[in-house]
PDB file of C-alpha atoms and ligand atoms in Angstrom:
ATOM      1  CA  MET A   1      -9.361  44.493  -1.752  1.00  0.00           C
ATOM      2  CA  THR A   2      -8.738  47.012  -4.489  1.00  0.00           C
ATOM      3  CA  LEU A   3      -8.745  45.720  -8.037  1.00  0.00           C
ATOM      4  CA  TRP A   4      -5.557  45.899 -10.066  1.00  0.00           C
ATOM      5  CA  LEU A   5      -5.090  49.321 -11.715  1.00  0.00           C
ATOM      6  CA  SER A   6      -7.682  50.867  -9.365  1.00  0.00           C
ATOM      7  CA  GLY A   7      -6.987  53.035  -6.364  1.00  0.00           C
ATOM      8  CA  ALA A   8      -4.004  54.981  -7.682  1.00  0.00           C
ATOM      9  CA  PRO A   9      -2.402  56.675  -4.635  1.00  0.00           C
ATOM     10  CA  ILE A  10      -2.627  60.072  -6.272  1.00  0.00           C
ATOM     11  CA  ASP A  11      -4.342  63.260  -5.208  1.00  0.00           C
ATOM     12  CA  ARG A  12      -5.466  64.419  -8.630  1.00  0.00           C
ATOM     13  CA  GLN A  13      -5.839  68.052  -7.562  1.00  0.00           C
ATOM     14  CA  ALA A  14      -8.171  68.896 -10.415  1.00  0.00           C
ATOM     15  CA  GLU A  15      -8.239  72.533  -9.278  1.00  0.00           C
ATOM     16  CA  VAL A  16      -4.575  72.950 -10.267  1.00  0.00           C
ATOM     17  CA  ARG A  17      -5.430  72.234 -13.917  1.00  0.00           C
ATOM     18  CA  THR A  18      -7.310  75.509 -14.336  1.00  0.00           C
ATOM     19  CA  ARG A  19      -5.032  77.703 -12.207  1.00  0.00           C
ATOM     20  CA  PRO A  20      -1.913  78.569 -14.246  1.00  0.00           C
ATOM     21  CA  GLU A  21       0.037  79.920 -11.266  1.00  0.00           C
ATOM     22  CA  ALA A  22      -0.609  76.738  -9.289  1.00  0.00           C
ATOM     23  CA  LEU A  23       0.511  74.627 -12.232  1.00  0.00           C
ATOM     24  CA  ILE A  24       3.695  76.685 -12.659  1.00  0.00           C
ATOM     25  CA  ALA A  25       4.463  76.122  -8.972  1.00  0.00           C
ATOM     26  CA  GLN A  26       4.018  72.382  -9.371  1.00  0.00           C
ATOM     27  CA  LEU A  27       6.238  72.341 -12.474  1.00  0.00           C
ATOM     28  CA  ALA A  28       8.956  74.170 -10.535  1.00  0.00           C
ATOM     29  CA  HIS A  29       8.593  72.060  -7.388  1.00  0.00           C
ATOM     30  CA  PRO A  30      11.963  70.490  -6.461  1.00  0.00           C
ATOM     31  CA  ASP A  31      10.346  67.060  -6.057  1.00  0.00           C
ATOM     32  CA  ALA A  32       8.382  67.164  -9.330  1.00  0.00           C
ATOM     33  CA  VAL A  33       8.783  64.016 -11.388  1.00  0.00           C
ATOM     34  CA  ILE A  34       7.788  62.749 -14.819  1.00  0.00           C
ATOM     35  CA  LEU A  35       6.499  59.288 -15.735  1.00  0.00           C
ATOM     36  CA  PRO A  36       7.777  58.797 -19.289  1.00  0.00           C
ATOM     37  CA  VAL A  37       5.666  56.887 -21.797  1.00  0.00           C
ATOM     38  CA  ALA A  38       7.112  55.704 -25.137  1.00  0.00           C
ATOM     39  CA  GLY A  39       4.236  54.859 -27.463  1.00  0.00           C
ATOM     40  CA  THR A  40       2.176  52.657 -25.180  1.00  0.00           C
ATOM     41  CA  ALA A  41       5.121  51.416 -23.115  1.00  0.00           C
ATOM     42  CA  ASN A  42       5.657  52.650 -19.570  1.00  0.00           C
ATOM     43  CA  PHE A  43       9.054  53.327 -18.061  1.00  0.00           C
ATOM     44  CA  VAL A  44       9.752  50.875 -15.212  1.00  0.00           C
ATOM     45  CA  VAL A  45      12.681  49.850 -13.038  1.00  0.00           C
ATOM     46  CA  ARG A  46      13.447  46.457 -11.554  1.00  0.00           C
ATOM     47  CA  ASP A  47      13.944  46.344  -7.816  1.00  0.00           C
ATOM     48  CA  GLY A  48      14.909  42.816  -6.829  1.00  0.00           C
ATOM     49  CA  GLU A  49      11.852  40.612  -7.353  1.00  0.00           C
ATOM     50  CA  VAL A  50       9.463  43.461  -8.036  1.00  0.00           C
ATOM     51  CA  VAL A  51       9.046  46.123 -10.690  1.00  0.00           C
ATOM     52  CA  ARG A  52       8.341  49.753  -9.860  1.00  0.00           C
ATOM     53  CA  ALA A  53       7.279  52.829 -11.790  1.00  0.00           C
ATOM     54  CA  GLY A  54      10.268  54.549 -13.333  1.00  0.00           C
ATOM     55  CA  ILE A  55      10.527  58.306 -12.920  1.00  0.00           C
ATOM     56  CA  VAL A  56      12.756  61.080 -14.128  1.00  0.00           C
ATOM     57  CA  ALA A  57      13.179  64.348 -12.255  1.00  0.00           C
ATOM     58  CA  ARG A  58      11.283  67.133 -13.947  1.00  0.00           C
ATOM     59  CA  ALA A  59      14.348  69.376 -13.464  1.00  0.00           C
ATOM     60  CA  ALA A  60      16.589  66.866 -15.254  1.00  0.00           C
ATOM     61  CA  VAL A  61      14.883  67.121 -18.661  1.00  0.00           C
ATOM     62  CA  ASP A  62      13.719  69.940 -20.873  1.00  0.00           C
ATOM     63  CA  TRP A  63      10.827  68.168 -22.559  1.00  0.00           C
ATOM     64  CA  PRO A  64       8.148  70.484 -24.002  1.00  0.00           C
ATOM     65  CA  GLU A  65       5.978  71.813 -21.202  1.00  0.00           C
ATOM     66  CA  ALA A  66       2.846  71.503 -23.340  1.00  0.00           C
ATOM     67  CA  SER A  67       3.359  67.756 -23.582  1.00  0.00           C
ATOM     68  CA  LEU A  68       3.307  67.286 -19.801  1.00  0.00           C
ATOM     69  CA  VAL A  69       0.088  65.994 -18.262  1.00  0.00           C
ATOM     70  CA  TYR A  70      -0.432  66.847 -14.613  1.00  0.00           C
ATOM     71  CA  LEU A  71      -1.497  63.686 -12.817  1.00  0.00           C
ATOM     72  CA  GLY A  72      -1.535  65.190  -9.311  1.00  0.00           C
ATOM     73  CA  THR A  73       0.621  64.582  -6.272  1.00  0.00           C
ATOM     74  CA  ARG A  74       1.885  61.361  -4.772  1.00  0.00           C
ATOM     75  CA  GLU A  75       2.991  61.762  -1.165  1.00  0.00           C
ATOM     76  CA  GLY A  76       3.220  65.468  -1.825  1.00  0.00           C
ATOM     77  CA  ALA A  77       5.421  65.244  -4.902  1.00  0.00           C
ATOM     78  CA  PRO A  78       3.928  66.637  -8.138  1.00  0.00           C
ATOM     79  CA  MET A  79       3.706  63.967 -10.794  1.00  0.00           C
ATOM     80  CA  PHE A  80       3.444  64.415 -14.558  1.00  0.00           C
ATOM     81  CA  ALA A  81       3.096  61.994 -17.446  1.00  0.00           C
ATOM     82  CA  ALA A  82       4.831  62.775 -20.717  1.00  0.00           C
ATOM     83  CA  PRO A  83       5.565  61.139 -24.040  1.00  0.00           C
ATOM     84  CA  VAL A  84       9.258  60.572 -24.579  1.00  0.00           C
ATOM     85  CA  PRO A  85      10.172  63.158 -27.246  1.00  0.00           C
ATOM     86  CA  ASP A  86      11.117  61.888 -30.698  1.00  0.00           C
ATOM     87  CA  GLY A  87      14.834  61.331 -31.018  1.00  0.00           C
ATOM     88  CA  GLU A  88      15.465  60.458 -27.357  1.00  0.00           C
ATOM     89  CA  ASP A  89      17.483  57.272 -27.006  1.00  0.00           C
ATOM     90  CA  LEU A  90      15.418  54.918 -24.849  1.00  0.00           C
ATOM     91  CA  THR A  91      18.489  52.860 -23.992  1.00  0.00           C
ATOM     92  CA  THR A  92      19.943  55.787 -22.043  1.00  0.00           C
ATOM     93  CA  PHE A  93      17.132  55.619 -19.469  1.00  0.00           C
ATOM     94  CA  PRO A  94      18.060  53.924 -16.187  1.00  0.00           C
ATOM     95  CA  GLY A  95      15.380  51.270 -16.593  1.00  0.00           C
ATOM     96  CA  GLU A  96      13.248  49.813 -19.358  1.00  0.00           C
ATOM     97  CA  PHE A  97      10.085  50.477 -21.318  1.00  0.00           C
ATOM     98  CA  GLN A  98       7.489  47.753 -20.983  1.00  0.00           C
ATOM     99  CA  ASP A  99       3.857  47.071 -21.734  1.00  0.00           C
ATOM    100  CA  LEU A 100       1.863  47.276 -18.536  1.00  0.00           C
ATOM    101  CA  ARG A 101      -0.085  44.101 -19.246  1.00  0.00           C
ATOM    102  CA  ARG A 102       3.057  42.097 -19.924  1.00  0.00           C
ATOM    103  CA  ILE A 103       4.750  42.900 -16.629  1.00  0.00           C
ATOM    104  CA  GLY A 104       1.496  43.328 -14.694  1.00  0.00           C
ATOM    105  CA  PRO A 105       1.788  40.850 -11.836  1.00  0.00           C
ATOM    106  CA  ALA A 106       5.397  41.808 -11.072  1.00  0.00           C
ATOM    107  CA  LEU A 107       4.530  45.475 -10.612  1.00  0.00           C
ATOM    108  CA  VAL A 108       3.951  46.982  -7.209  1.00  0.00           C
ATOM    109  CA  ALA A 109       0.161  47.456  -7.185  1.00  0.00           C
ATOM    110  CA  ASP A 110       0.142  51.172  -6.357  1.00  0.00           C
ATOM    111  CA  ASP A 111       2.671  51.815  -9.097  1.00  0.00           C
ATOM    112  CA  ALA A 112       0.658  49.820 -11.626  1.00  0.00           C
ATOM    113  CA  ALA A 113      -2.354  52.030 -10.980  1.00  0.00           C
ATOM    114  CA  VAL A 114      -0.300  55.188 -11.454  1.00  0.00           C
ATOM    115  CA  LEU A 115       1.278  53.875 -14.661  1.00  0.00           C
ATOM    116  CA  SER A 116      -2.156  52.945 -15.953  1.00  0.00           C
ATOM    117  CA  TYR A 117      -3.342  56.534 -15.501  1.00  0.00           C
ATOM    118  CA  ALA A 118      -0.211  57.860 -17.235  1.00  0.00           C
ATOM    119  CA  ARG A 119      -0.541  55.465 -20.142  1.00  0.00           C
ATOM    120  CA  ALA A 120      -4.211  56.293 -20.667  1.00  0.00           C
ATOM    121  CA  MET A 121      -3.579  60.050 -20.775  1.00  0.00           C
ATOM    122  CA  ILE A 122      -0.612  59.855 -23.131  1.00  0.00           C
ATOM    123  CA  TYR A 123      -2.460  57.496 -25.456  1.00  0.00           C
ATOM    124  CA  TRP A 124      -5.387  59.891 -25.619  1.00  0.00           C
ATOM    125  CA  HIS A 125      -3.132  62.828 -26.557  1.00  0.00           C
ATOM    126  CA  ALA A 126      -1.338  60.756 -29.187  1.00  0.00           C
ATOM    127  CA  LYS A 127      -4.628  59.870 -30.887  1.00  0.00           C
ATOM    128  CA  HIS A 128      -6.404  63.243 -30.711  1.00  0.00           C
ATOM    129  CA  GLY A 129      -4.074  65.611 -32.499  1.00  0.00           C
ATOM    130  CA  PHE A 130      -6.863  66.747 -34.821  1.00  0.00           C
ATOM    131  CA  CYS A 131     -10.368  68.049 -34.284  1.00  0.00           C
ATOM    132  CA  GLY A 132     -13.115  65.589 -35.142  1.00  0.00           C
ATOM    133  CA  VAL A 133     -15.440  68.496 -35.988  1.00  0.00           C
ATOM    134  CA  CYS A 134     -13.394  70.576 -38.456  1.00  0.00           C
ATOM    135  CA  GLY A 135     -10.124  68.704 -38.965  1.00  0.00           C
ATOM    136  CA  HIS A 136      -7.795  71.426 -37.673  1.00  0.00           C
ATOM    137  CA  PRO A 137      -5.079  70.567 -35.156  1.00  0.00           C
ATOM    138  CA  THR A 138      -5.911  70.538 -31.476  1.00  0.00           C
ATOM    139  CA  GLN A 139      -3.660  71.592 -28.624  1.00  0.00           C
ATOM    140  CA  PRO A 140      -3.520  70.587 -24.972  1.00  0.00           C
ATOM    141  CA  LYS A 141      -5.074  72.787 -22.283  1.00  0.00           C
ATOM    142  CA  GLU A 142      -5.685  72.538 -18.558  1.00  0.00           C
ATOM    143  CA  ALA A 143      -2.479  70.696 -17.767  1.00  0.00           C
ATOM    144  CA  GLY A 144      -3.213  68.095 -20.398  1.00  0.00           C
ATOM    145  CA  HIS A 145      -6.757  67.233 -19.309  1.00  0.00           C
ATOM    146  CA  LYS A 146      -8.400  68.822 -22.308  1.00  0.00           C
ATOM    147  CA  ARG A 147      -7.561  69.555 -25.929  1.00  0.00           C
ATOM    148  CA  ILE A 148      -8.991  72.473 -27.839  1.00  0.00           C
ATOM    149  CA  CYS A 149      -9.302  73.033 -31.578  1.00  0.00           C
ATOM    150  CA  VAL A 150      -6.982  75.819 -32.799  1.00  0.00           C
ATOM    151  CA  ASN A 151      -9.514  76.956 -35.414  1.00  0.00           C
ATOM    152  CA  PRO A 152     -11.087  80.022 -33.743  1.00  0.00           C
ATOM    153  CA  ASP A 153     -14.348  79.479 -35.628  1.00  0.00           C
ATOM    154  CA  CYS A 154     -14.586  76.008 -34.131  1.00  0.00           C
ATOM    155  CA  ALA A 155     -12.706  75.953 -30.813  1.00  0.00           C
ATOM    156  CA  THR A 156     -14.317  72.639 -29.916  1.00  0.00           C
ATOM    157  CA  GLU A 157     -13.131  71.217 -26.615  1.00  0.00           C
ATOM    158  CA  HIS A 158     -12.119  67.556 -26.528  1.00  0.00           C
ATOM    159  CA  PHE A 159     -11.892  65.531 -23.333  1.00  0.00           C
ATOM    160  CA  PRO A 160     -10.187  62.236 -22.492  1.00  0.00           C
ATOM    161  CA  ARG A 161     -12.368  59.341 -23.492  1.00  0.00           C
ATOM    162  CA  THR A 162     -13.096  56.137 -21.594  1.00  0.00           C
ATOM    163  CA  ASP A 163     -15.085  53.372 -23.285  1.00  0.00           C
ATOM    164  CA  GLY A 164     -17.377  51.486 -20.946  1.00  0.00           C
ATOM    165  CA  ALA A 165     -17.503  47.723 -21.242  1.00  0.00           C
ATOM    166  CA  MET A 166     -19.596  45.455 -19.075  1.00  0.00           C
ATOM    167  CA  ILE A 167     -18.430  42.063 -17.901  1.00  0.00           C
ATOM    168  CA  VAL A 168     -20.799  39.604 -16.285  1.00  0.00           C
ATOM    169  CA  VAL A 169     -20.827  36.260 -14.543  1.00  0.00           C
ATOM    170  CA  VAL A 170     -24.200  34.665 -15.249  1.00  0.00           C
ATOM    171  CA  HIS A 171     -25.383  32.110 -12.701  1.00  0.00           C
ATOM    172  CA  ASP A 172     -28.447  29.929 -12.340  1.00  0.00           C
ATOM    173  CA  GLY A 173     -29.427  31.146  -8.892  1.00  0.00           C
ATOM    174  CA  GLN A 174     -28.156  27.875  -7.473  1.00  0.00           C
ATOM    175  CA  ASP A 175     -24.745  26.304  -7.798  1.00  0.00           C
ATOM    176  CA  HIS A 176     -23.719  26.745 -11.434  1.00  0.00           C
ATOM    177  CA  CYS A 177     -22.390  29.688 -13.370  1.00  0.00           C
ATOM    178  CA  LEU A 178     -21.725  30.198 -17.042  1.00  0.00           C
ATOM    179  CA  LEU A 179     -18.255  30.793 -18.431  1.00  0.00           C
ATOM    180  CA  ALA A 180     -17.388  31.100 -22.089  1.00  0.00           C
ATOM    181  CA  ARG A 181     -14.448  31.426 -24.391  1.00  0.00           C
ATOM    182  CA  SER A 182     -13.882  33.263 -27.627  1.00  0.00           C
ATOM    183  CA  ALA A 183     -11.489  32.056 -30.284  1.00  0.00           C
ATOM    184  CA  ARG A 184      -9.206  34.969 -29.352  1.00  0.00           C
ATOM    185  CA  PHE A 185      -8.571  33.572 -25.847  1.00  0.00           C
ATOM    186  CA  PRO A 186      -5.539  31.472 -25.015  1.00  0.00           C
ATOM    187  CA  PRO A 187      -6.367  27.759 -25.404  1.00  0.00           C
ATOM    188  CA  ASN A 188      -8.453  26.321 -22.526  1.00  0.00           C
ATOM    189  CA  MET A 189      -9.220  29.669 -20.916  1.00  0.00           C
ATOM    190  CA  TYR A 190     -12.817  30.388 -19.961  1.00  0.00           C
ATOM    191  CA  SER A 191     -14.067  33.704 -18.646  1.00  0.00           C
ATOM    192  CA  ALA A 192     -17.076  35.912 -18.027  1.00  0.00           C
ATOM    193  CA  LEU A 193     -19.072  37.344 -20.916  1.00  0.00           C
ATOM    194  CA  ALA A 194     -18.193  40.902 -21.899  1.00  0.00           C
ATOM    195  CA  GLY A 195     -19.143  43.587 -24.370  1.00  0.00           C
ATOM    196  CA  PHE A 196     -19.066  47.321 -25.025  1.00  0.00           C
ATOM    197  CA  ILE A 197     -21.902  49.545 -23.933  1.00  0.00           C
ATOM    198  CA  GLU A 198     -23.700  51.149 -26.850  1.00  0.00           C
ATOM    199  CA  PRO A 199     -25.149  54.656 -27.057  1.00  0.00           C
ATOM    200  CA  GLY A 200     -28.640  54.918 -25.605  1.00  0.00           C
ATOM    201  CA  GLU A 201     -28.166  51.964 -23.317  1.00  0.00           C
ATOM    202  CA  SER A 202     -27.846  51.654 -19.540  1.00  0.00           C
ATOM    203  CA  LEU A 203     -25.257  49.322 -18.068  1.00  0.00           C
ATOM    204  CA  GLU A 204     -28.033  46.923 -17.075  1.00  0.00           C
ATOM    205  CA  ASP A 205     -29.520  47.088 -20.589  1.00  0.00           C
ATOM    206  CA  CYS A 206     -26.117  46.216 -21.972  1.00  0.00           C
ATOM    207  CA  VAL A 207     -25.759  43.190 -19.697  1.00  0.00           C
ATOM    208  CA  VAL A 208     -29.161  41.882 -20.784  1.00  0.00           C
ATOM    209  CA  ARG A 209     -28.469  42.472 -24.492  1.00  0.00           C
ATOM    210  CA  GLU A 210     -24.941  41.084 -24.597  1.00  0.00           C
ATOM    211  CA  VAL A 211     -25.811  37.929 -22.706  1.00  0.00           C
ATOM    212  CA  PHE A 212     -28.747  37.272 -25.015  1.00  0.00           C
ATOM    213  CA  GLU A 213     -26.685  37.987 -28.149  1.00  0.00           C
ATOM    214  CA  GLU A 214     -23.749  35.833 -27.117  1.00  0.00           C
ATOM    215  CA  VAL A 215     -25.366  32.828 -25.461  1.00  0.00           C
ATOM    216  CA  GLY A 216     -29.137  33.214 -25.967  1.00  0.00           C
ATOM    217  CA  LEU A 217     -30.022  33.506 -22.281  1.00  0.00           C
ATOM    218  CA  ARG A 218     -32.504  35.908 -20.715  1.00  0.00           C
ATOM    219  CA  VAL A 219     -31.097  37.286 -17.463  1.00  0.00           C
ATOM    220  CA  THR A 220     -32.590  39.104 -14.505  1.00  0.00           C
ATOM    221  CA  ASP A 221     -31.369  40.280 -11.073  1.00  0.00           C
ATOM    222  CA  VAL A 222     -28.501  42.200 -12.678  1.00  0.00           C
ATOM    223  CA  GLY A 223     -26.274  43.326  -9.825  1.00  0.00           C
ATOM    224  CA  TYR A 224     -23.236  45.573  -9.886  1.00  0.00           C
ATOM    225  CA  HIS A 225     -20.037  44.214  -8.378  1.00  0.00           C
ATOM    226  CA  SER A 226     -16.987  46.418  -9.093  1.00  0.00           C
ATOM    227  CA  SER A 227     -15.113  48.142 -11.881  1.00  0.00           C
ATOM    228  CA  GLN A 228     -11.586  48.210 -13.209  1.00  0.00           C
ATOM    229  CA  PRO A 229      -9.849  50.799 -15.375  1.00  0.00           C
ATOM    230  CA  TRP A 230      -8.501  48.958 -18.398  1.00  0.00           C
ATOM    231  CA  PRO A 231      -6.434  51.376 -20.473  1.00  0.00           C
ATOM    232  CA  PHE A 232      -5.740  48.944 -23.321  1.00  0.00           C
ATOM    233  CA  PRO A 233      -6.299  51.289 -24.902  1.00  0.00           C
ATOM    234  CA  ARG A 234      -9.103  53.202 -23.188  1.00  0.00           C
ATOM    235  CA  SER A 235     -11.716  51.085 -21.445  1.00  0.00           C
ATOM    236  CA  ILE A 236     -13.253  50.641 -18.073  1.00  0.00           C
ATOM    237  CA  MET A 237     -14.565  47.191 -17.235  1.00  0.00           C
ATOM    238  CA  ILE A 238     -17.783  47.320 -15.218  1.00  0.00           C
ATOM    239  CA  GLY A 239     -18.468  44.039 -13.483  1.00  0.00           C
ATOM    240  CA  PHE A 240     -21.837  42.427 -12.786  1.00  0.00           C
ATOM    241  CA  HIS A 241     -23.513  39.229 -11.761  1.00  0.00           C
ATOM    242  CA  ALA A 242     -26.860  38.249 -13.274  1.00  0.00           C
ATOM    243  CA  ARG A 243     -29.245  35.331 -12.941  1.00  0.00           C
ATOM    244  CA  ALA A 244     -30.316  33.328 -15.979  1.00  0.00           C
ATOM    245  CA  GLU A 245     -33.971  32.395 -16.362  1.00  0.00           C
ATOM    246  CA  SER A 246     -33.062  29.098 -18.021  1.00  0.00           C
ATOM    247  CA  ARG A 247     -29.969  27.049 -18.794  1.00  0.00           C
ATOM    248  CA  ASP A 248     -30.534  26.495 -22.510  1.00  0.00           C
ATOM    249  CA  LEU A 249     -27.682  27.992 -24.497  1.00  0.00           C
ATOM    250  CA  LYS A 250     -27.735  29.259 -28.067  1.00  0.00           C
ATOM    251  CA  LEU A 251     -24.243  30.461 -28.906  1.00  0.00           C
ATOM    252  CA  ASP A 252     -23.291  33.238 -31.292  1.00  0.00           C
ATOM    253  CA  GLN A 253     -20.712  31.277 -33.241  1.00  0.00           C
ATOM    254  CA  ASP A 254     -18.948  34.421 -34.437  1.00  0.00           C
ATOM    255  CA  GLU A 255     -18.246  35.595 -30.898  1.00  0.00           C
ATOM    256  CA  ILE A 256     -18.322  32.517 -28.708  1.00  0.00           C
ATOM    257  CA  GLU A 257     -16.376  29.354 -29.399  1.00  0.00           C
ATOM    258  CA  ASP A 258     -17.735  27.516 -26.362  1.00  0.00           C
ATOM    259  CA  ALA A 259     -19.795  28.234 -23.254  1.00  0.00           C
ATOM    260  CA  ARG A 260     -20.544  25.877 -20.382  1.00  0.00           C
ATOM    261  CA  TRP A 261     -22.134  25.748 -16.978  1.00  0.00           C
ATOM    262  CA  PHE A 262     -19.565  25.079 -14.271  1.00  0.00           C
ATOM    263  CA  SER A 263     -20.376  24.034 -10.737  1.00  0.00           C
ATOM    264  CA  ARG A 264     -19.243  25.982  -7.705  1.00  0.00           C
ATOM    265  CA  ASP A 265     -17.509  22.857  -6.508  1.00  0.00           C
ATOM    266  CA  TYR A 266     -15.497  22.474  -9.738  1.00  0.00           C
ATOM    267  CA  LEU A 267     -14.461  26.120  -9.928  1.00  0.00           C
ATOM    268  CA  GLY A 268     -13.503  26.167  -6.280  1.00  0.00           C
ATOM    269  CA  ASP A 269     -11.202  23.170  -6.504  1.00  0.00           C
ATOM    270  CA  LYS A 270      -8.249  23.624  -8.866  1.00  0.00           C
ATOM    271  CA  ARG A 271      -7.318  19.952  -8.563  1.00  0.00           C
ATOM    272  CA  GLN A 272     -10.375  19.144 -10.676  1.00  0.00           C
ATOM    273  CA  TRP A 273      -9.346  21.448 -13.510  1.00  0.00           C
ATOM    274  CA  LYS A 274      -8.254  19.676 -16.641  1.00  0.00           C
ATOM    275  CA  ASP A 275      -7.590  21.558 -19.879  1.00  0.00           C
ATOM    276  CA  PHE A 276      -9.211  24.495 -18.159  1.00  0.00           C
ATOM    277  CA  PHE A 277      -8.200  27.732 -16.507  1.00  0.00           C
ATOM    278  CA  ILE A 278      -9.691  31.130 -15.792  1.00  0.00           C
ATOM    279  CA  PRO A 279      -8.176  34.626 -15.998  1.00  0.00           C
ATOM    280  CA  PRO A 280      -5.428  35.672 -13.574  1.00  0.00           C
ATOM    281  CA  ARG A 281      -6.121  37.394 -10.286  1.00  0.00           C
ATOM    282  CA  ILE A 282      -5.358  40.828 -11.717  1.00  0.00           C
ATOM    283  CA  ALA A 283      -8.535  40.705 -13.859  1.00  0.00           C
ATOM    284  CA  VAL A 284     -11.976  41.795 -12.709  1.00  0.00           C
ATOM    285  CA  ALA A 285     -13.316  38.665 -14.425  1.00  0.00           C
ATOM    286  CA  ARG A 286     -11.436  36.558 -11.915  1.00  0.00           C
ATOM    287  CA  ARG A 287     -12.770  38.597  -9.007  1.00  0.00           C
ATOM    288  CA  LEU A 288     -16.320  38.128 -10.282  1.00  0.00           C
ATOM    289  CA  ILE A 289     -15.809  34.369 -10.535  1.00  0.00           C
ATOM    290  CA  ASP A 290     -14.028  33.992  -7.199  1.00  0.00           C
ATOM    291  CA  ASP A 291     -16.633  35.989  -5.308  1.00  0.00           C
ATOM    292  CA  TRP A 292     -19.461  33.977  -6.825  1.00  0.00           C
ATOM    293  CA  VAL A 293     -17.689  30.713  -6.001  1.00  0.00           C
ATOM    294  CA  ALA A 294     -17.227  31.907  -2.428  1.00  0.00           C
ATOM    295  CA  GLY A 295     -20.956  32.577  -2.172  1.00  0.00           C
ATOM    296  CA  ARG A 296     -20.470  36.295  -1.645  1.00  0.00           C
ATOM    297  CA  VAL A 297     -22.859  37.266  -4.450  1.00  0.00           C
ATOM    298  CA  GLY A 298     -25.680  36.152  -6.654  1.00  0.00           C
ATOM    299  CA  VAL A 299     -27.581  33.698  -4.497  1.00  0.00           C
TER     300      VAL A 299
HETATM  301 ZN1  LIG B   1     -12.325  72.143 -34.824  1.00  0.00          ZN
END
């Protein structure tokens, strides 16, 4: 099963980005739509019990063309993301602006993935108005998939950025796995260990380093599981399982409030949980835990 925010049902049509005439045709397409983003809030509409992506017809608004990001086509219809221009009254939209994480589980899964893509692109544009090399303004190019410095002596190209973060369920090779909590978590929630990948480091190197830093364990048999785009604001979570060489913990008190070994039996039987819960099903952490509990990995 596809992870939440993955598998957006969009044909990205990267070739359109560099072909101005193709882009003009998509902008003029009668079915072209825009996914508006206000700050980091996506436009959504309620449809009975569920929430769907909100759209506005491209032909219905005259928002600056340069601010439109071409996402691709969905069932043949060209789809753009755009920031709501300053001065627009959000209350006049036939829906509401919401944070994707807040309404997550209520969203139709395909729509959540599309909104995630839109949010990530608009956030990147909002934060990269100036060149990190010379300080001049930058402007969007290639249908919003690149920005270029306006200083002709610089002309540095800037591309959307995704920060890689690994997340790992450490197990003992038998019937226990390690879950931990940081002080930032909601009370009683335990999850997998996680950390950002540093320059000069492979994903596997990062798993080994972070686990040792956070709980003092040496791990081996690092195995990839799955990944999840996490545009809050610009990450991708890359999920692993790894086997610990011992069970002796030495916690980094700044990062980890508590870490414990939990049995497969305990994790697999909610009736045993007391003052304890794990992340919701939309999170890759949960998938890592559930698949280990089910014996699908790491043994
Ligand atoms: Zn520059």
